[in-house]
Amino acid sequence: MRLPLFIILCFTILLSSCSQYQQVLRKDDMGKKYALADSLYKMEKYKKSLKLMEQLVPVYRGKPQGEKLMFIYANTYYNLEDYYLAGYQFERFAQAYPQSDSIEVASFKAAKSFYQLSPRYSLDQKDTDKGLEKLQEFINQYPNSEKRTEANALVAELRGKLEKKQYEVAKQYLRVEDYKAAIDAFDNFITDNPGSSYRKDAFYGRFVAAYKLAINSIPVLVQERLRTAKGYYNNFIKYYKDTDLAPEALELYQDIESRIVPLETEPNT
């Protein structure tokens, strides 16, 4: 069966294009490599362009053509979602060309690359911390940038992830019945995150942990710990008496009240 002429023509062009690319890639003509790399980059053929750029960057670093090349080199990694290398290369660009017209964009994309590396909240958050640091550096350096709104939104997202991580750790202590550790963890969360959306739940979790610690203590410690738990209930109800958790908190509080033995009045002297 004979192939249509159009398909044969397209196949021939494709083979010719691939052959041309391989020839340029293998030869030492840096001018042709540069032109082809730029052309492929504009056509969004990033993997092919990157192979050429890897040969070009050491040659052109420090030369006039190097500024554009280093920027699109970093941006190619970004477009290929290799965010480790994108962040590294954008930072190298910013250091090498501090007066470039592209410096602000490069600085933002460097910071956003580290944001992209942030894992889900349940994993180690080292990259989240680094992303926050880099984004804050960008906001401080370019307070009037058009990217400031987006940068602030990314900061809020990463902070929310860290809050969730810290809150879930405290909840885990409560689930495994390590009540002392849970109280400490909820305490730290409340102190560290005054505006958190998990704040109500942290106040409630601390109260529950204190209540369970008290009722599961040896007799000599029960009364003191019940009174401590009662104090945590008062802290919770001070801020969240009209919330969905208030009825559950009240039930525990009433049980505390039924268990507390009134302190003996000291005799007059």
PDB file of C-alpha atoms in Angstrom:
ATOM      1  CA  MET A   1       0.000   0.000   0.000  1.00  0.00           C
ATOM      2  CA  ARG A   2       1.474   3.316  -1.060  1.00  0.00           C
ATOM      3  CA  LEU A   3       1.719   6.066   1.563  1.00  0.00           C
ATOM      4  CA  PRO A   4       0.138   9.411   0.672  1.00  0.00           C
ATOM      5  CA  LEU A   5       2.650  11.956  -0.604  1.00  0.00           C
ATOM      6  CA  PHE A   6       1.924  14.327   2.315  1.00  0.00           C
ATOM      7  CA  ILE A   7       2.845  11.707   4.927  1.00  0.00           C
ATOM      8  CA  ILE A   8       6.031  10.836   3.064  1.00  0.00           C
ATOM      9  CA  LEU A   9       6.953  14.542   2.906  1.00  0.00           C
ATOM     10  CA  CYS A  10       6.360  15.024   6.627  1.00  0.00           C
ATOM     11  CA  PHE A  11       8.415  11.946   7.455  1.00  0.00           C
ATOM     12  CA  THR A  12      11.249  13.182   5.258  1.00  0.00           C
ATOM     13  CA  ILE A  13      11.234  16.610   6.926  1.00  0.00           C
ATOM     14  CA  LEU A  14      11.256  14.990  10.352  1.00  0.00           C
ATOM     15  CA  LEU A  15      14.238  12.819   9.501  1.00  0.00           C
ATOM     16  CA  SER A  16      16.058  15.803   8.025  1.00  0.00           C
ATOM     17  CA  SER A  17      15.346  17.873  11.154  1.00  0.00           C
ATOM     18  CA  CYS A  18      16.602  15.125  13.471  1.00  0.00           C
ATOM     19  CA  SER A  19      19.697  14.677  11.325  1.00  0.00           C
ATOM     20  CA  GLN A  20      20.419  18.424  11.415  1.00  0.00           C
ATOM     21  CA  TYR A  21      20.030  18.496  15.192  1.00  0.00           C
ATOM     22  CA  GLN A  22      22.447  15.590  15.656  1.00  0.00           C
ATOM     23  CA  GLN A  23      24.992  17.197  13.358  1.00  0.00           C
ATOM     24  CA  VAL A  24      24.894  20.508  15.251  1.00  0.00           C
ATOM     25  CA  LEU A  25      25.035  18.689  18.577  1.00  0.00           C
ATOM     26  CA  ARG A  26      28.158  16.731  17.602  1.00  0.00           C
ATOM     27  CA  LYS A  27      30.107  19.530  15.904  1.00  0.00           C
ATOM     28  CA  ASP A  28      32.054  22.370  17.531  1.00  0.00           C
ATOM     29  CA  ASP A  29      30.305  25.325  15.867  1.00  0.00           C
ATOM     30  CA  MET A  30      29.100  27.189  18.950  1.00  0.00           C
ATOM     31  CA  GLY A  31      27.311  29.826  16.876  1.00  0.00           C
ATOM     32  CA  LYS A  32      25.098  27.215  15.269  1.00  0.00           C
ATOM     33  CA  LYS A  33      24.559  25.494  18.617  1.00  0.00           C
ATOM     34  CA  TYR A  34      23.491  28.801  20.164  1.00  0.00           C
ATOM     35  CA  ALA A  35      21.078  29.626  17.328  1.00  0.00           C
ATOM     36  CA  LEU A  36      19.533  26.161  17.356  1.00  0.00           C
ATOM     37  CA  ALA A  37      19.259  26.059  21.150  1.00  0.00           C
ATOM     38  CA  ASP A  38      17.457  29.414  21.116  1.00  0.00           C
ATOM     39  CA  SER A  39      15.151  28.266  18.315  1.00  0.00           C
ATOM     40  CA  LEU A  40      14.267  25.003  20.069  1.00  0.00           C
ATOM     41  CA  TYR A  41      13.676  26.868  23.331  1.00  0.00           C
ATOM     42  CA  LYS A  42      11.200  29.214  21.626  1.00  0.00           C
ATOM     43  CA  MET A  43       9.423  26.163  20.152  1.00  0.00           C
ATOM     44  CA  GLU A  44       9.238  24.731  23.725  1.00  0.00           C
ATOM     45  CA  LYS A  45      11.371  21.738  22.773  1.00  0.00           C
ATOM     46  CA  TYR A  46      13.138  22.040  26.100  1.00  0.00           C
ATOM     47  CA  LYS A  47      14.878  18.676  26.335  1.00  0.00           C
ATOM     48  CA  LYS A  48      16.603  19.072  22.994  1.00  0.00           C
ATOM     49  CA  SER A  49      17.454  22.679  23.703  1.00  0.00           C
ATOM     50  CA  LEU A  50      18.906  21.730  27.081  1.00  0.00           C
ATOM     51  CA  LYS A  51      21.409  19.306  25.542  1.00  0.00           C
ATOM     52  CA  LEU A  52      22.793  22.130  23.436  1.00  0.00           C
ATOM     53  CA  MET A  53      22.791  24.605  26.317  1.00  0.00           C
ATOM     54  CA  GLU A  54      24.809  22.240  28.497  1.00  0.00           C
ATOM     55  CA  GLN A  55      27.592  22.546  25.913  1.00  0.00           C
ATOM     56  CA  LEU A  56      27.143  26.294  25.495  1.00  0.00           C
ATOM     57  CA  VAL A  57      27.010  27.534  29.092  1.00  0.00           C
ATOM     58  CA  PRO A  58      30.695  26.914  29.962  1.00  0.00           C
ATOM     59  CA  VAL A  59      31.740  28.629  26.711  1.00  0.00           C
ATOM     60  CA  TYR A  60      29.580  31.742  26.963  1.00  0.00           C
ATOM     61  CA  ARG A  61      29.670  32.360  30.714  1.00  0.00           C
ATOM     62  CA  GLY A  62      30.987  35.903  31.219  1.00  0.00           C
ATOM     63  CA  LYS A  63      30.448  36.888  27.584  1.00  0.00           C
ATOM     64  CA  PRO A  64      27.722  39.254  26.301  1.00  0.00           C
ATOM     65  CA  GLN A  65      25.600  36.354  24.999  1.00  0.00           C
ATOM     66  CA  GLY A  66      25.913  34.636  28.361  1.00  0.00           C
ATOM     67  CA  GLU A  67      23.251  36.721  30.101  1.00  0.00           C
ATOM     68  CA  LYS A  68      20.396  35.574  27.867  1.00  0.00           C
ATOM     69  CA  LEU A  69      21.755  32.045  27.680  1.00  0.00           C
ATOM     70  CA  MET A  70      22.049  31.650  31.459  1.00  0.00           C
ATOM     71  CA  PHE A  71      18.505  32.905  31.955  1.00  0.00           C
ATOM     72  CA  ILE A  72      16.887  30.571  29.432  1.00  0.00           C
ATOM     73  CA  TYR A  73      19.101  27.740  30.730  1.00  0.00           C
ATOM     74  CA  ALA A  74      17.613  28.179  34.218  1.00  0.00           C
ATOM     75  CA  ASN A  75      14.138  28.647  32.788  1.00  0.00           C
ATOM     76  CA  THR A  76      14.470  25.445  30.790  1.00  0.00           C
ATOM     77  CA  TYR A  77      15.018  23.469  33.977  1.00  0.00           C
ATOM     78  CA  TYR A  78      11.997  25.258  35.448  1.00  0.00           C
ATOM     79  CA  ASN A  79       9.813  24.373  32.462  1.00  0.00           C
ATOM     80  CA  LEU A  80      10.989  20.762  32.713  1.00  0.00           C
ATOM     81  CA  GLU A  81       9.962  20.834  36.406  1.00  0.00           C
ATOM     82  CA  ASP A  82      13.482  20.105  37.603  1.00  0.00           C
ATOM     83  CA  TYR A  83      13.083  22.602  40.410  1.00  0.00           C
ATOM     84  CA  TYR A  84      16.287  21.786  42.293  1.00  0.00           C
ATOM     85  CA  LEU A  85      18.416  22.731  39.302  1.00  0.00           C
ATOM     86  CA  ALA A  86      16.099  25.585  38.301  1.00  0.00           C
ATOM     87  CA  GLY A  87      16.438  27.228  41.717  1.00  0.00           C
ATOM     88  CA  TYR A  88      20.198  26.734  41.692  1.00  0.00           C
ATOM     89  CA  GLN A  89      20.630  28.119  38.177  1.00  0.00           C
ATOM     90  CA  PHE A  90      18.355  31.130  38.742  1.00  0.00           C
ATOM     91  CA  GLU A  91      20.374  31.988  41.843  1.00  0.00           C
ATOM     92  CA  ARG A  92      23.603  31.666  39.858  1.00  0.00           C
ATOM     93  CA  PHE A  93      22.133  33.974  37.219  1.00  0.00           C
ATOM     94  CA  ALA A  94      21.190  36.554  39.867  1.00  0.00           C
ATOM     95  CA  GLN A  95      24.708  36.460  41.300  1.00  0.00           C
ATOM     96  CA  ALA A  96      26.379  36.678  37.882  1.00  0.00           C
ATOM     97  CA  TYR A  97      24.139  39.410  36.406  1.00  0.00           C
ATOM     98  CA  PRO A  98      22.898  41.622  39.282  1.00  0.00           C
ATOM     99  CA  GLN A  99      22.203  44.524  36.887  1.00  0.00           C
ATOM    100  CA  SER A 100      20.213  42.452  34.387  1.00  0.00           C
ATOM    101  CA  ASP A 101      16.722  43.530  33.346  1.00  0.00           C
ATOM    102  CA  SER A 102      15.691  39.945  34.147  1.00  0.00           C
ATOM    103  CA  ILE A 103      17.050  39.942  37.714  1.00  0.00           C
ATOM    104  CA  GLU A 104      13.651  40.396  39.394  1.00  0.00           C
ATOM    105  CA  VAL A 105      12.037  37.623  37.369  1.00  0.00           C
ATOM    106  CA  ALA A 106      15.011  35.345  38.027  1.00  0.00           C
ATOM    107  CA  SER A 107      14.872  36.042  41.766  1.00  0.00           C
ATOM    108  CA  PHE A 108      11.161  35.285  41.882  1.00  0.00           C
ATOM    109  CA  LYS A 109      11.506  32.090  39.879  1.00  0.00           C
ATOM    110  CA  ALA A 110      14.383  30.979  42.092  1.00  0.00           C
ATOM    111  CA  ALA A 111      12.167  31.440  45.150  1.00  0.00           C
ATOM    112  CA  LYS A 112       9.203  29.773  43.460  1.00  0.00           C
ATOM    113  CA  SER A 113      11.390  26.815  42.516  1.00  0.00           C
ATOM    114  CA  PHE A 114      12.019  26.187  46.204  1.00  0.00           C
ATOM    115  CA  TYR A 115       8.289  26.575  46.857  1.00  0.00           C
ATOM    116  CA  GLN A 116       7.645  23.881  44.238  1.00  0.00           C
ATOM    117  CA  LEU A 117       9.925  21.503  46.139  1.00  0.00           C
ATOM    118  CA  SER A 118       7.833  21.696  49.306  1.00  0.00           C
ATOM    119  CA  PRO A 119       6.375  18.215  49.995  1.00  0.00           C
ATOM    120  CA  ARG A 120       3.003  17.324  51.506  1.00  0.00           C
ATOM    121  CA  TYR A 121       2.672  18.296  55.160  1.00  0.00           C
ATOM    122  CA  SER A 122       3.210  14.783  56.547  1.00  0.00           C
ATOM    123  CA  LEU A 123       6.794  14.609  55.238  1.00  0.00           C
ATOM    124  CA  ASP A 124       9.952  16.369  56.358  1.00  0.00           C
ATOM    125  CA  GLN A 125       9.488  20.103  55.879  1.00  0.00           C
ATOM    126  CA  LYS A 126      13.102  21.181  55.308  1.00  0.00           C
ATOM    127  CA  ASP A 127      12.313  22.273  51.752  1.00  0.00           C
ATOM    128  CA  THR A 128       9.213  24.130  52.968  1.00  0.00           C
ATOM    129  CA  ASP A 129      11.358  26.116  55.401  1.00  0.00           C
ATOM    130  CA  LYS A 130      13.791  26.930  52.590  1.00  0.00           C
ATOM    131  CA  GLY A 131      10.951  27.961  50.284  1.00  0.00           C
ATOM    132  CA  LEU A 132       9.617  30.324  52.945  1.00  0.00           C
ATOM    133  CA  GLU A 133      13.068  31.796  53.468  1.00  0.00           C
ATOM    134  CA  LYS A 134      13.611  32.401  49.745  1.00  0.00           C
ATOM    135  CA  LEU A 135      10.149  33.876  49.168  1.00  0.00           C
ATOM    136  CA  GLN A 136      10.556  36.218  52.133  1.00  0.00           C
ATOM    137  CA  GLU A 137      13.933  37.318  50.792  1.00  0.00           C
ATOM    138  CA  PHE A 138      12.277  38.141  47.463  1.00  0.00           C
ATOM    139  CA  ILE A 139       9.458  40.109  49.144  1.00  0.00           C
ATOM    140  CA  ASN A 140      11.982  42.072  51.205  1.00  0.00           C
ATOM    141  CA  GLN A 141      14.206  42.769  48.203  1.00  0.00           C
ATOM    142  CA  TYR A 142      11.378  43.733  45.820  1.00  0.00           C
ATOM    143  CA  PRO A 143       8.611  45.244  47.981  1.00  0.00           C
ATOM    144  CA  ASN A 144       6.969  46.919  44.969  1.00  0.00           C
ATOM    145  CA  SER A 145       7.189  43.959  42.617  1.00  0.00           C
ATOM    146  CA  GLU A 146       4.187  42.910  40.544  1.00  0.00           C
ATOM    147  CA  LYS A 147       4.916  39.416  41.860  1.00  0.00           C
ATOM    148  CA  ARG A 148       4.528  40.479  45.496  1.00  0.00           C
ATOM    149  CA  THR A 149       0.874  39.403  45.723  1.00  0.00           C
ATOM    150  CA  GLU A 150       1.662  35.955  44.361  1.00  0.00           C
ATOM    151  CA  ALA A 151       4.719  35.657  46.593  1.00  0.00           C
ATOM    152  CA  ASN A 152       2.635  36.516  49.674  1.00  0.00           C
ATOM    153  CA  ALA A 153       0.057  33.900  48.665  1.00  0.00           C
ATOM    154  CA  LEU A 154       2.797  31.283  48.344  1.00  0.00           C
ATOM    155  CA  VAL A 155       4.181  32.260  51.755  1.00  0.00           C
ATOM    156  CA  ALA A 156       0.730  31.875  53.307  1.00  0.00           C
ATOM    157  CA  GLU A 157       0.342  28.443  51.702  1.00  0.00           C
ATOM    158  CA  LEU A 158       3.687  27.221  53.013  1.00  0.00           C
ATOM    159  CA  ARG A 159       3.029  28.591  56.491  1.00  0.00           C
ATOM    160  CA  GLY A 160      -0.327  26.828  56.476  1.00  0.00           C
ATOM    161  CA  LYS A 161       1.444  23.575  55.647  1.00  0.00           C
ATOM    162  CA  LEU A 162       3.864  24.027  58.555  1.00  0.00           C
ATOM    163  CA  GLU A 163       0.975  24.815  60.882  1.00  0.00           C
ATOM    164  CA  LYS A 164      -0.840  21.663  59.824  1.00  0.00           C
ATOM    165  CA  LYS A 165       2.311  19.611  60.351  1.00  0.00           C
ATOM    166  CA  GLN A 166       2.772  20.978  63.872  1.00  0.00           C
ATOM    167  CA  TYR A 167      -0.900  20.544  64.726  1.00  0.00           C
ATOM    168  CA  GLU A 168      -0.996  16.962  63.431  1.00  0.00           C
ATOM    169  CA  VAL A 169       2.061  16.080  65.530  1.00  0.00           C
ATOM    170  CA  ALA A 170       0.233  17.298  68.632  1.00  0.00           C
ATOM    171  CA  LYS A 171      -2.858  15.302  67.645  1.00  0.00           C
ATOM    172  CA  GLN A 172      -0.738  12.209  67.167  1.00  0.00           C
ATOM    173  CA  TYR A 173       0.561  12.469  70.742  1.00  0.00           C
ATOM    174  CA  LEU A 174      -3.052  12.611  71.886  1.00  0.00           C
ATOM    175  CA  ARG A 175      -4.006   9.585  69.769  1.00  0.00           C
ATOM    176  CA  VAL A 176      -1.178   7.453  71.191  1.00  0.00           C
ATOM    177  CA  GLU A 177      -2.118   8.577  74.733  1.00  0.00           C
ATOM    178  CA  ASP A 178       1.121  10.431  75.439  1.00  0.00           C
ATOM    179  CA  TYR A 179      -0.851  13.141  77.180  1.00  0.00           C
ATOM    180  CA  LYS A 180       2.046  15.129  78.629  1.00  0.00           C
ATOM    181  CA  ALA A 181       3.699  15.388  75.229  1.00  0.00           C
ATOM    182  CA  ALA A 182       0.344  16.333  73.689  1.00  0.00           C
ATOM    183  CA  ILE A 183      -0.161  19.172  76.183  1.00  0.00           C
ATOM    184  CA  ASP A 184       3.341  20.507  75.495  1.00  0.00           C
ATOM    185  CA  ALA A 185       2.852  20.203  71.724  1.00  0.00           C
ATOM    186  CA  PHE A 186      -0.508  22.001  71.771  1.00  0.00           C
ATOM    187  CA  ASP A 187       0.995  24.665  74.054  1.00  0.00           C
ATOM    188  CA  ASN A 188       3.817  25.262  71.590  1.00  0.00           C
ATOM    189  CA  PHE A 189       1.403  25.354  68.678  1.00  0.00           C
ATOM    190  CA  ILE A 190      -0.795  27.981  70.350  1.00  0.00           C
ATOM    191  CA  THR A 191       2.244  30.125  71.148  1.00  0.00           C
ATOM    192  CA  ASP A 192       3.826  29.779  67.704  1.00  0.00           C
ATOM    193  CA  ASN A 193       0.676  30.270  65.600  1.00  0.00           C
ATOM    194  CA  PRO A 194      -1.533  33.017  67.043  1.00  0.00           C
ATOM    195  CA  GLY A 195      -3.563  33.469  63.846  1.00  0.00           C
ATOM    196  CA  SER A 196      -3.900  29.833  62.813  1.00  0.00           C
ATOM    197  CA  SER A 197      -7.134  28.281  61.596  1.00  0.00           C
ATOM    198  CA  TYR A 198      -6.280  25.318  63.852  1.00  0.00           C
ATOM    199  CA  ARG A 199      -6.101  27.454  66.990  1.00  0.00           C
ATOM    200  CA  LYS A 200      -9.565  26.510  68.277  1.00  0.00           C
ATOM    201  CA  ASP A 201      -8.820  22.807  67.835  1.00  0.00           C
ATOM    202  CA  ALA A 202      -5.458  23.224  69.554  1.00  0.00           C
ATOM    203  CA  PHE A 203      -7.106  24.834  72.614  1.00  0.00           C
ATOM    204  CA  TYR A 204      -9.622  22.006  72.692  1.00  0.00           C
ATOM    205  CA  GLY A 205      -6.972  19.320  72.144  1.00  0.00           C
ATOM    206  CA  ARG A 206      -4.884  20.686  75.013  1.00  0.00           C
ATOM    207  CA  PHE A 207      -7.925  20.572  77.302  1.00  0.00           C
ATOM    208  CA  VAL A 208      -8.771  17.003  76.279  1.00  0.00           C
ATOM    209  CA  ALA A 209      -5.170  15.884  76.809  1.00  0.00           C
ATOM    210  CA  ALA A 210      -5.115  17.466  80.275  1.00  0.00           C
ATOM    211  CA  TYR A 211      -8.476  15.861  81.168  1.00  0.00           C
ATOM    212  CA  LYS A 212      -7.320  12.399  80.074  1.00  0.00           C
ATOM    213  CA  LEU A 213      -3.984  12.817  81.841  1.00  0.00           C
ATOM    214  CA  ALA A 214      -5.854  13.650  85.054  1.00  0.00           C
ATOM    215  CA  ILE A 215      -8.357  10.781  85.033  1.00  0.00           C
ATOM    216  CA  ASN A 216      -5.647   8.259  84.136  1.00  0.00           C
ATOM    217  CA  SER A 217      -3.200   9.409  86.817  1.00  0.00           C
ATOM    218  CA  ILE A 218      -2.306   7.683  90.058  1.00  0.00           C
ATOM    219  CA  PRO A 219      -4.658   8.786  92.861  1.00  0.00           C
ATOM    220  CA  VAL A 220      -2.214  11.165  94.512  1.00  0.00           C
ATOM    221  CA  LEU A 221      -1.959  13.243  91.286  1.00  0.00           C
ATOM    222  CA  VAL A 222      -5.584  13.195  90.155  1.00  0.00           C
ATOM    223  CA  GLN A 223      -6.909  16.249  92.002  1.00  0.00           C
ATOM    224  CA  GLU A 224      -4.059  18.546  91.037  1.00  0.00           C
ATOM    225  CA  ARG A 225      -4.330  17.502  87.405  1.00  0.00           C
ATOM    226  CA  LEU A 226      -8.100  17.861  87.356  1.00  0.00           C
ATOM    227  CA  ARG A 227      -7.674  21.460  88.460  1.00  0.00           C
ATOM    228  CA  THR A 228      -5.070  22.013  85.742  1.00  0.00           C
ATOM    229  CA  ALA A 229      -7.500  20.578  83.176  1.00  0.00           C
ATOM    230  CA  LYS A 230     -10.233  22.876  84.515  1.00  0.00           C
ATOM    231  CA  GLY A 231      -7.907  25.823  83.866  1.00  0.00           C
ATOM    232  CA  TYR A 232      -7.444  24.687  80.275  1.00  0.00           C
ATOM    233  CA  TYR A 233     -11.216  24.440  79.893  1.00  0.00           C
ATOM    234  CA  ASN A 234     -11.547  28.044  81.083  1.00  0.00           C
ATOM    235  CA  ASN A 235      -8.923  29.087  78.525  1.00  0.00           C
ATOM    236  CA  PHE A 236     -10.831  27.309  75.772  1.00  0.00           C
ATOM    237  CA  ILE A 237     -14.245  28.659  76.703  1.00  0.00           C
ATOM    238  CA  LYS A 238     -12.893  32.206  77.015  1.00  0.00           C
ATOM    239  CA  TYR A 239     -12.327  32.313  73.251  1.00  0.00           C
ATOM    240  CA  TYR A 240     -14.559  29.590  71.852  1.00  0.00           C
ATOM    241  CA  LYS A 241     -17.700  29.335  73.987  1.00  0.00           C
ATOM    242  CA  ASP A 242     -19.989  29.679  70.946  1.00  0.00           C
ATOM    243  CA  THR A 243     -18.242  27.134  68.712  1.00  0.00           C
ATOM    244  CA  ASP A 244     -19.127  23.588  67.677  1.00  0.00           C
ATOM    245  CA  LEU A 245     -16.661  22.124  70.185  1.00  0.00           C
ATOM    246  CA  ALA A 246     -18.129  23.911  73.191  1.00  0.00           C
ATOM    247  CA  PRO A 247     -20.801  21.250  74.003  1.00  0.00           C
ATOM    248  CA  GLU A 248     -18.206  18.454  74.004  1.00  0.00           C
ATOM    249  CA  ALA A 249     -15.894  20.543  76.151  1.00  0.00           C
ATOM    250  CA  LEU A 250     -18.736  21.209  78.574  1.00  0.00           C
ATOM    251  CA  GLU A 251     -19.398  17.485  79.033  1.00  0.00           C
ATOM    252  CA  LEU A 252     -15.778  16.905  79.999  1.00  0.00           C
ATOM    253  CA  TYR A 253     -15.836  19.932  82.269  1.00  0.00           C
ATOM    254  CA  GLN A 254     -18.923  18.634  84.088  1.00  0.00           C
ATOM    255  CA  ASP A 255     -17.174  15.313  84.629  1.00  0.00           C
ATOM    256  CA  ILE A 256     -14.183  17.183  86.055  1.00  0.00           C
ATOM    257  CA  GLU A 257     -16.453  19.066  88.427  1.00  0.00           C
ATOM    258  CA  SER A 258     -18.010  15.799  89.607  1.00  0.00           C
ATOM    259  CA  ARG A 259     -14.561  14.376  90.356  1.00  0.00           C
ATOM    260  CA  ILE A 260     -12.947  17.349  92.044  1.00  0.00           C
ATOM    261  CA  VAL A 261     -12.842  17.179  95.796  1.00  0.00           C
ATOM    262  CA  PRO A 262     -13.264  20.654  97.334  1.00  0.00           C
ATOM    263  CA  LEU A 263     -10.116  21.998  98.925  1.00  0.00           C
ATOM    264  CA  GLU A 264     -10.289  21.930 102.709  1.00  0.00           C
ATOM    265  CA  THR A 265     -10.641  25.357 104.249  1.00  0.00           C
ATOM    266  CA  GLU A 266      -7.629  26.148 106.343  1.00  0.00           C
ATOM    267  CA  PRO A 267      -8.600  26.764 110.017  1.00  0.00           C
ATOM    268  CA  ASN A 268      -8.347  30.271 111.376  1.00  0.00           C
ATOM    269  CA  THR A 269      -5.299  30.871 113.535  1.00  0.00           C
TER     270      THR A 269
END
